[in-house]
Structure formats: C-alpha cells, structure tokens
mmCIF file of C-alpha atoms in Angstrom:
data_model
loop_
_atom_site.group_PDB
_atom_site.id
_atom_site.type_symbol
_atom_site.label_atom_id
_atom_site.label_comp_id
_atom_site.label_asym_id
_atom_site.label_seq_id
_atom_site.Cartn_x
_atom_site.Cartn_y
_atom_site.Cartn_z
ATOM 1 C CA UNK A 50 -0.006 -0.428 0.015
ATOM 2 C CA UNK A 51 1.171 3.422 -0.883
ATOM 3 C CA UNK A 52 2.517 5.688 1.679
ATOM 4 C CA UNK A 53 1.660 8.807 -0.394
ATOM 5 C CA UNK A 54 -1.175 10.859 0.862
ATOM 6 C CA UNK A 55 -3.695 10.998 -1.826
ATOM 7 C CA UNK A 56 -4.031 14.309 -3.732
ATOM 8 C CA UNK A 57 -7.824 14.427 -2.886
ATOM 9 C CA UNK A 58 -7.103 14.144 0.856
ATOM 10 C CA UNK A 59 -5.561 17.882 0.983
ATOM 11 C CA UNK A 60 -7.917 20.457 1.985
ATOM 12 C CA UNK A 61 -8.735 23.306 0.031
ATOM 13 C CA UNK A 62 -8.849 26.111 2.760
ATOM 14 C CA UNK A 63 -5.234 26.810 3.011
ATOM 15 C CA UNK A 64 -4.939 27.821 -0.635
ATOM 16 C CA UNK A 65 -8.064 30.222 -0.101
ATOM 17 C CA UNK A 66 -6.440 31.599 3.050
ATOM 18 C CA UNK A 67 -2.864 32.034 1.776
ATOM 19 C CA UNK A 68 -4.058 33.407 -1.468
ATOM 20 C CA UNK A 69 -6.152 36.363 0.242
ATOM 21 C CA UNK A 70 -4.024 37.021 2.820
ATOM 22 C CA UNK A 71 -0.295 36.261 2.271
ATOM 23 C CA UNK A 72 1.386 39.660 1.348
ATOM 24 C CA UNK A 73 3.604 37.512 -1.693
ATOM 25 C CA UNK A 74 0.398 36.103 -2.919
ATOM 26 C CA UNK A 75 -2.285 38.298 -2.527
ATOM 27 C CA UNK A 76 -1.660 41.157 -5.332
ATOM 28 C CA UNK A 77 -0.942 38.140 -7.795
ATOM 29 C CA UNK A 78 -4.329 36.870 -6.649
ATOM 30 C CA UNK A 79 -6.152 39.989 -7.109
ATOM 31 C CA UNK A 80 -4.577 40.787 -10.519
ATOM 32 C CA UNK A 81 -6.267 37.190 -11.431
ATOM 33 C CA UNK A 82 -9.443 37.884 -10.246
ATOM 34 C CA UNK A 83 -9.671 41.615 -11.604
ATOM 35 C CA UNK A 84 -8.742 39.705 -15.049
ATOM 36 C CA UNK A 85 -11.302 37.062 -15.003
ATOM 37 C CA UNK A 86 -14.010 39.720 -14.031
ATOM 38 C CA UNK A 87 -13.161 41.862 -17.289
ATOM 39 C CA UNK A 88 -11.990 39.379 -19.468
ATOM 40 C CA UNK A 89 -14.311 36.460 -18.927
ATOM 41 C CA UNK A 90 -17.608 37.880 -17.225
ATOM 42 C CA UNK A 91 -17.805 41.685 -18.295
ATOM 43 C CA UNK A 92 -16.737 40.937 -21.883
ATOM 44 C CA UNK A 93 -19.532 38.432 -22.117
ATOM 45 C CA UNK A 94 -22.331 40.321 -20.488
ATOM 46 C CA UNK A 95 -21.560 43.557 -22.416
ATOM 47 C CA UNK A 96 -21.958 41.571 -25.502
ATOM 48 C CA UNK A 97 -25.282 39.833 -24.398
ATOM 49 C CA UNK A 98 -26.749 43.290 -23.400
ATOM 50 C CA UNK A 99 -25.502 44.969 -26.382
ATOM 51 C CA UNK A 100 -23.320 47.418 -25.248
ATOM 52 C CA UNK A 101 -20.382 45.883 -27.744
ATOM 53 C CA UNK A 102 -21.087 44.597 -31.136
ATOM 54 C CA UNK A 103 -18.155 42.142 -31.427
ATOM 55 C CA UNK A 104 -19.464 39.367 -34.055
ATOM 56 C CA UNK A 105 -20.333 36.111 -32.490
ATOM 57 C CA UNK A 106 -19.063 33.331 -34.660
ATOM 58 C CA UNK A 107 -20.462 29.860 -34.675
ATOM 59 C CA UNK A 108 -17.892 27.267 -33.846
ATOM 60 C CA UNK A 109 -19.600 23.675 -33.802
ATOM 61 C CA UNK A 110 -18.393 21.080 -35.697
ATOM 62 C CA UNK A 111 -20.633 17.730 -36.665
ATOM 63 C CA UNK A 112 -17.795 15.439 -34.947
ATOM 64 C CA UNK A 113 -19.123 17.092 -31.854
ATOM 65 C CA UNK A 114 -22.652 14.972 -32.312
ATOM 66 C CA UNK A 115 -20.527 11.876 -31.832
ATOM 67 C CA UNK A 116 -20.069 12.713 -28.205
ATOM 68 C CA UNK A 117 -23.459 11.994 -26.663
ATOM 69 C CA UNK A 118 -24.806 14.654 -24.297
ATOM 70 C CA UNK A 119 -24.448 13.466 -20.593
ATOM 71 C CA UNK A 120 -25.908 15.412 -17.847
ATOM 72 C CA UNK A 121 -24.120 13.400 -14.905
ATOM 73 C CA UNK A 122 -21.184 14.972 -16.398
ATOM 74 C CA UNK A 123 -21.853 18.158 -15.029
ATOM 75 C CA UNK A 124 -20.265 17.887 -11.613
ATOM 76 C CA UNK A 125 -16.918 17.040 -12.976
ATOM 77 C CA UNK A 126 -17.225 20.051 -15.389
ATOM 78 C CA UNK A 127 -17.856 22.149 -12.358
ATOM 79 C CA UNK A 128 -15.342 20.811 -10.468
ATOM 80 C CA UNK A 129 -12.877 22.848 -12.760
ATOM 81 C CA UNK A 130 -11.849 25.270 -9.753
ATOM 82 C CA UNK A 131 -11.495 22.630 -7.137
ATOM 83 C CA UNK A 132 -9.227 20.714 -9.495
ATOM 84 C CA UNK A 133 -6.440 23.547 -9.598
ATOM 85 C CA UNK A 134 -6.829 24.777 -5.874
ATOM 86 C CA UNK A 135 -6.369 21.335 -4.459
ATOM 87 C CA UNK A 136 -2.755 21.009 -5.771
ATOM 88 C CA UNK A 137 -1.800 24.620 -4.448
ATOM 89 C CA UNK A 138 -2.892 23.541 -0.903
ATOM 90 C CA UNK A 139 -0.656 20.507 -1.209
ATOM 91 C CA UNK A 140 2.171 22.571 -1.544
ATOM 92 C CA UNK A 141 1.038 24.759 1.177
ATOM 93 C CA UNK A 142 0.656 21.877 3.484
ATOM 94 C CA UNK A 143 3.809 19.654 2.622
ATOM 95 C CA UNK A 144 6.300 22.947 2.035
ATOM 96 C CA UNK A 145 5.089 25.559 4.539
ATOM 97 C CA UNK A 146 3.247 28.798 3.371
ATOM 98 C CA UNK A 147 6.615 30.592 3.288
ATOM 99 C CA UNK A 148 8.260 28.187 0.602
ATOM 100 C CA UNK A 149 4.924 27.656 -1.146
ATOM 101 C CA UNK A 150 3.926 31.427 -1.624
ATOM 102 C CA UNK A 151 6.142 32.275 -4.575
ATOM 103 C CA UNK A 152 4.600 28.943 -6.107
ATOM 104 C CA UNK A 153 0.933 30.228 -5.688
ATOM 105 C CA UNK A 154 2.012 33.823 -6.896
ATOM 106 C CA UNK A 155 3.760 32.578 -10.045
ATOM 107 C CA UNK A 156 0.544 30.275 -10.522
ATOM 108 C CA UNK A 157 -2.089 33.269 -10.338
ATOM 109 C CA UNK A 158 -0.008 35.035 -12.686
ATOM 110 C CA UNK A 159 -0.018 32.094 -15.119
ATOM 111 C CA UNK A 160 -3.559 31.814 -15.280
ATOM 112 C CA UNK A 161 -4.115 35.581 -15.136
ATOM 113 C CA UNK A 162 -1.662 35.763 -18.540
ATOM 114 C CA UNK A 163 -3.902 32.760 -20.012
ATOM 115 C CA UNK A 164 -7.146 34.746 -19.357
ATOM 116 C CA UNK A 165 -5.525 37.881 -21.016
ATOM 117 C CA UNK A 166 -4.164 35.937 -23.831
ATOM 118 C CA UNK A 167 -7.667 34.330 -24.508
ATOM 119 C CA UNK A 168 -9.260 37.753 -24.337
ATOM 120 C CA UNK A 169 -7.000 38.959 -27.098
ATOM 121 C CA UNK A 170 -8.909 36.384 -29.421
ATOM 122 C CA UNK A 171 -12.122 36.935 -27.747
ATOM 123 C CA UNK A 172 -12.249 40.856 -28.541
ATOM 124 C CA UNK A 173 -11.518 40.060 -32.049
ATOM 125 C CA UNK A 174 -14.387 37.807 -32.404
ATOM 126 C CA UNK A 175 -16.669 36.180 -29.851
ATOM 127 C CA UNK A 176 -17.467 32.497 -30.586
ATOM 128 C CA UNK A 177 -20.476 30.125 -29.398
ATOM 129 C CA UNK A 178 -21.515 26.525 -29.868
ATOM 130 C CA UNK A 179 -25.444 25.343 -30.015
ATOM 131 C CA UNK A 180 -26.059 24.093 -26.355
ATOM 132 C CA UNK A 181 -28.989 22.212 -25.284
ATOM 133 C CA UNK A 182 -31.488 24.002 -23.329
ATOM 134 C CA UNK A 183 -31.370 21.559 -20.636
ATOM 135 C CA UNK A 184 -32.503 23.091 -17.154
ATOM 136 C CA UNK A 185 -33.767 19.901 -15.343
ATOM 137 C CA UNK A 186 -30.625 19.819 -13.022
ATOM 138 C CA UNK A 187 -29.601 22.933 -11.127
ATOM 139 C CA UNK A 188 -26.527 23.058 -12.224
ATOM 140 C CA UNK A 189 -27.122 23.236 -15.653
ATOM 141 C CA UNK A 190 -29.666 26.287 -14.939
ATOM 142 C CA UNK A 191 -26.839 28.025 -13.133
ATOM 143 C CA UNK A 192 -24.238 27.550 -15.807
ATOM 144 C CA UNK A 193 -26.394 28.748 -18.493
ATOM 145 C CA UNK A 194 -27.636 31.833 -16.339
ATOM 146 C CA UNK A 195 -23.882 32.580 -15.437
ATOM 147 C CA UNK A 196 -22.046 32.048 -18.762
ATOM 148 C CA UNK A 197 -23.709 33.439 -21.856
ATOM 149 C CA UNK A 198 -21.387 31.252 -24.007
ATOM 150 C CA UNK A 199 -19.441 33.778 -26.083
ATOM 151 C CA UNK A 200 -15.913 32.545 -25.094
ATOM 152 C CA UNK A 201 -15.259 29.244 -26.786
ATOM 153 C CA UNK A 202 -12.227 29.495 -28.842
ATOM 154 C CA UNK A 203 -10.110 28.851 -27.236
ATOM 155 C CA UNK A 204 -11.277 27.071 -24.544
ATOM 156 C CA UNK A 205 -10.102 28.422 -20.950
ATOM 157 C CA UNK A 206 -11.489 25.279 -19.026
ATOM 158 C CA UNK A 207 -8.878 23.480 -21.456
ATOM 159 C CA UNK A 208 -5.907 25.753 -21.108
ATOM 160 C CA UNK A 209 -6.267 26.377 -17.322
ATOM 161 C CA UNK A 210 -6.372 22.158 -16.479
ATOM 162 C CA UNK A 211 -3.356 21.602 -18.873
ATOM 163 C CA UNK A 212 -1.750 24.655 -17.112
ATOM 164 C CA UNK A 213 -2.460 23.263 -13.933
ATOM 165 C CA UNK A 214 -1.010 19.787 -14.186
ATOM 166 C CA UNK A 215 2.216 20.871 -16.276
ATOM 167 C CA UNK A 216 2.950 23.350 -13.623
ATOM 168 C CA UNK A 217 2.618 21.292 -10.589
ATOM 169 C CA UNK A 218 4.739 18.692 -12.581
ATOM 170 C CA UNK A 219 7.488 21.137 -12.558
ATOM 171 C CA UNK A 220 7.005 22.382 -9.001
ATOM 172 C CA UNK A 221 7.092 18.796 -7.897
ATOM 173 C CA UNK A 222 10.470 18.201 -9.392
ATOM 174 C CA UNK A 223 12.362 21.279 -8.678
ATOM 175 C CA UNK A 224 11.023 20.951 -5.204
ATOM 176 C CA UNK A 225 12.724 17.652 -4.605
ATOM 177 C CA UNK A 226 9.492 15.370 -3.891
ATOM 178 C CA UNK A 227 10.104 11.709 -3.800
ATOM 179 C CA UNK A 228 9.586 9.755 -6.838
ATOM 180 C CA UNK A 229 6.815 8.010 -5.372
ATOM 181 C CA UNK A 230 4.990 11.490 -4.592
ATOM 182 C CA UNK A 231 5.728 12.963 -7.803
ATOM 183 C CA UNK A 232 3.997 9.704 -9.907
ATOM 184 C CA UNK A 233 1.081 9.620 -7.485
ATOM 185 C CA UNK A 234 0.152 13.067 -7.973
ATOM 186 C CA UNK A 235 0.971 13.805 -11.314
ATOM 187 C CA UNK A 236 -1.108 10.874 -12.356
ATOM 188 C CA UNK A 237 -3.908 12.379 -10.465
ATOM 189 C CA UNK A 238 -3.502 15.560 -11.903
ATOM 190 C CA UNK A 239 -3.166 14.152 -15.150
ATOM 191 C CA UNK A 240 -6.477 12.048 -15.091
ATOM 192 C CA UNK A 241 -8.469 14.978 -13.791
ATOM 193 C CA UNK A 242 -7.320 17.492 -16.576
ATOM 194 C CA UNK A 243 -8.403 14.624 -18.976
ATOM 195 C CA UNK A 244 -11.382 14.030 -17.034
ATOM 196 C CA UNK A 245 -12.511 17.422 -17.095
ATOM 197 C CA UNK A 246 -11.324 17.900 -21.158
ATOM 198 C CA UNK A 247 -13.860 15.347 -21.828
ATOM 199 C CA UNK A 248 -16.455 16.976 -19.665
ATOM 200 C CA UNK A 249 -16.514 19.847 -21.657
ATOM 201 C CA UNK A 250 -17.499 18.278 -24.588
ATOM 202 C CA UNK A 251 -20.132 15.766 -23.033
ATOM 203 C CA UNK A 252 -22.038 19.003 -21.439
ATOM 204 C CA UNK A 253 -21.896 20.728 -24.552
ATOM 205 C CA UNK A 254 -20.116 23.735 -23.281
ATOM 206 C CA UNK A 255 -17.385 23.248 -26.164
ATOM 207 C CA UNK A 256 -16.651 22.234 -29.457
ATOM 208 C CA UNK A 257 -13.681 19.883 -30.739
ATOM 209 C CA UNK A 258 -12.417 23.021 -32.066
ATOM 210 C CA UNK A 259 -12.484 24.794 -28.971
ATOM 211 C CA UNK A 260 -10.258 21.781 -27.449
ATOM 212 C CA UNK A 261 -7.693 22.428 -30.063
ATOM 213 C CA UNK A 262 -7.365 26.026 -30.382
ATOM 214 C CA UNK A 263 -6.797 25.778 -26.363
ATOM 215 C CA UNK A 264 -4.045 23.318 -26.592
ATOM 216 C CA UNK A 265 -2.452 25.414 -29.381
ATOM 217 C CA UNK A 266 -2.580 28.725 -27.352
ATOM 218 C CA UNK A 267 -1.017 26.878 -24.275
ATOM 219 C CA UNK A 268 1.785 25.396 -26.236
ATOM 220 C CA UNK A 269 2.409 28.621 -27.516
ATOM 221 C CA UNK A 270 1.931 31.079 -24.599
ATOM 222 C CA UNK A 271 3.404 28.698 -22.205
ATOM 223 C CA UNK A 272 6.174 26.969 -23.935
ATOM 224 C CA UNK A 273 8.161 25.997 -20.946
ATOM 225 C CA UNK A 274 5.525 24.083 -19.289
ATOM 226 C CA UNK A 275 3.491 22.717 -21.880
ATOM 227 C CA UNK A 276 4.659 21.354 -25.291
ATOM 228 C CA UNK A 277 3.424 20.366 -28.758
ATOM 229 C CA UNK A 278 4.265 16.753 -27.577
ATOM 230 C CA UNK A 279 2.413 17.449 -24.147
ATOM 231 C CA UNK A 280 -0.620 18.859 -26.286
ATOM 232 C CA UNK A 281 -0.402 15.586 -28.953
ATOM 233 C CA UNK A 282 -0.190 13.085 -25.516
ATOM 234 C CA UNK A 283 -3.340 14.913 -24.231
ATOM 235 C CA UNK A 284 -5.287 14.458 -27.052
ATOM 236 C CA UNK A 285 -4.450 10.510 -27.276
ATOM 237 C CA UNK A 286 -5.507 10.511 -23.549
ATOM 238 C CA UNK A 287 -8.761 11.602 -24.469
ATOM 239 C CA UNK A 288 -11.752 9.385 -24.112
ATOM 240 C CA UNK A 289 -9.624 6.033 -23.507
ATOM 241 C CA UNK A 290 -12.031 4.524 -21.379
ATOM 242 C CA UNK A 291 -15.165 5.833 -22.918
ATOM 243 C CA UNK A 292 -17.793 3.338 -23.772
ATOM 244 C CA UNK A 293 -20.596 5.323 -25.131
ATOM 245 C CA UNK A 294 -18.514 6.445 -28.011
ATOM 246 C CA UNK A 295 -17.729 3.794 -30.788
ATOM 247 C CA UNK A 296 -13.866 3.171 -31.341
ATOM 248 C CA UNK A 297 -14.112 4.577 -34.824
ATOM 249 C CA UNK A 298 -15.975 7.410 -33.638
ATOM 250 C CA UNK A 299 -13.144 8.179 -31.056
ATOM 251 C CA UNK A 300 -10.483 8.148 -33.889
ATOM 252 C CA UNK A 301 -12.290 10.245 -35.977
ATOM 253 C CA UNK A 302 -12.607 12.910 -33.111
ATOM 254 C CA UNK A 303 -9.000 12.907 -32.129
ATOM 255 C CA UNK A 304 -7.616 12.467 -35.269
ATOM 256 C CA UNK A 305 -9.234 15.733 -36.114
ATOM 257 C CA UNK A 306 -8.622 17.235 -33.200
ATOM 258 C CA UNK A 307 -4.581 16.493 -33.591
ATOM 259 C CA UNK A 308 -4.884 17.792 -37.474
ATOM 260 C CA UNK A 309 -6.344 21.021 -36.223
ATOM 261 C CA UNK A 310 -3.589 21.717 -33.549
ATOM 262 C CA UNK A 311 -0.873 20.907 -35.513
ATOM 263 C CA UNK A 312 -2.096 23.293 -38.713
ATOM 264 C CA UNK A 313 -2.172 26.049 -35.600
ATOM 265 C CA UNK A 314 1.271 24.944 -35.060
ATOM 266 C CA UNK A 315 2.625 25.099 -38.250
ATOM 267 C CA UNK A 316 0.465 28.419 -39.396
ATOM 268 C CA UNK A 317 2.018 29.899 -35.938
ATOM 269 C CA UNK A 318 5.761 29.312 -36.902
ATOM 270 C CA UNK A 319 5.638 32.251 -39.401
ATOM 271 C CA UNK A 320 3.366 34.427 -37.248
ATOM 272 C CA UNK A 321 4.536 37.436 -35.184
ATOM 273 C CA UNK A 322 1.465 37.052 -32.978
ATOM 274 C CA UNK A 323 0.817 33.395 -31.933
ATOM 275 C CA UNK A 324 -3.031 34.217 -32.029
ATOM 276 C CA UNK A 325 -2.888 34.946 -35.733
ATOM 277 C CA UNK A 326 -3.658 31.561 -36.582
ATOM 278 C CA UNK A 327 -6.849 31.166 -34.345
ATOM 279 C CA UNK A 328 -8.172 34.632 -36.023
ATOM 280 C CA UNK A 329 -7.660 33.657 -39.409
ATOM 281 C CA UNK A 330 -9.570 30.269 -38.743
ATOM 282 C CA UNK A 331 -12.191 32.279 -36.996
ATOM 283 C CA UNK A 332 -12.469 34.482 -40.337
ATOM 284 C CA UNK A 333 -12.748 31.496 -42.707
ATOM 285 C CA UNK A 334 -15.391 29.867 -39.976
ATOM 286 C CA UNK A 335 -17.599 33.085 -40.242
ATOM 287 C CA UNK A 336 -17.267 33.337 -44.028
ATOM 288 C CA UNK A 337 -18.382 29.572 -44.300
ATOM 289 C CA UNK A 338 -21.300 30.494 -42.285
ATOM 290 C CA UNK A 339 -22.300 33.651 -44.313
ATOM 291 C CA UNK A 340 -22.159 31.669 -47.517
ATOM 292 C CA UNK A 341 -24.641 28.846 -46.609
#
C-alpha cells in the first residue's frame, strides 16, 4: 500500500487563506480575479446586453454530435476550480507557507496571463456553440445563467487544467518531492485534467474546435511548461475508457483535433502574434457560415 497521501485528501482551505492574506500572494490573486471579471464575465455580458458589437462566430463541428450529451458529467465540469485549488493546498501543506507562497503567486500570474491571452482572441471575435436548453438540473441552469457562452475558442477550461498539471509537474520536480510522490500526484492531476477536458464536450459547453485551439494557445503562450508533444499526448489520452463512443468515432474525433492543433502550430511558426492562426480560422469559419 502506498504511503503517499492522496491528492484528494489535501484541504482546499489553506489555498483560500494564503491566496487572500499572504503579502507575497494576494496581489497576484487580486490581479487574476480582476482579469477574470473583466476578460471573462464583463466581456460576455457587455455583448449579451448589446453594449458592444463584437461579431459572434458559431464554431460547432459535426463531430461534436459523436460525443453524447451526458448530464451526469456536469459535476465534473464544475469541479474545474477545485481541480487547481487543491494542488496549491498540497504545496502549502507539504512545503510550508513561506516556501509555497512564491509558487502560488506564479501560478496566479500564469492563469491571469492565460485569460488575458484568450481575451485577445475574444475581443477580435466572440465564439459560441449550440448547447442544449437543458435546465432539469440546477447545475445546468446555473451555468447557463452565469455563462452567456460567447467565449468558446480557445477554451479556458482546457488551458487552465493543462497549465495546472504541467505547472505542478515542474514544481514537484524542482522542490525535490520523492519519485513516488511525484508519480502519484502527477498521475492524479493528469487524469483529472483529461476527465475535465472530456466533460466540456459531454456537457456541450465546447466544440472539438475549442479544445484544439486551447491546446495550441497553451503550447505557444507557455512553452516552458507545455509542449507540442504534451498537447498530442493529452489528446491521445482522451476518451480511452469511454464506452459510450464507438472506437471508430473516437478515432475520427481525435484525428480531427490533432490535425487542427498541428495546423495551428504550423501556421503559427511564421506569425509574429501567436493568435493569428486562430483569428484566421475564425474569419474562415465566419465566411463559411455567411455563404450557407
């Protein structure tokens, strides 16, 4: 039996306390929260209530229909915040506040930068998908009320979970945790990231296009944490245990996401701005819709 304390046994509370009170962390926390407010919530609601006129592009793909709508997956989808808060608590509880604080501050700066980077695309074109009008579960009603669903490409859900496991992977190695600890926690974080990535498709909050765009953004904006190989490996890990999607359909979905990701990477090699390939793709998608 492993002597490693399971990731799920670490409390969330220390993260909240340190994030909101520690002088070396709180400024980064506040900067992150301000960015989420401005570049996620306010950005969408200004468009919803027609204070802004940014074009909205539908980014659905026929392959989305191969992933069945599964309402039971909503709990995993909503576990997104707990997913990245818990490992920060692990650092606090195993390293001590003084040593963990700089790691927390850097993590908040990273996810703030992720939101800012994605917002550069959102302010160019908002994007949406056709999600089912399902409100029998209170969770769905809450998601649909709080999220106008205009920020699909790239998916911040995907970027943040990939950032989390790759950031923690590096932190565990640099802080000298034992191989057994690293293997256990990295495995748990990776599995959690893949599960959440699958849920964005199961609950119809994103399209396969959103996943590829997010992996591309993560690889370009955070190359020291997340590589092209990481992205392709992540896609290979999706839907491995799914029994509700036929094998041939899984292959079609994953091959498409890989090819789109690789296309973004290839085009992006010659671009000054990492976001140009995604913006070009959104323009092409918009034109195809206009010509129907």
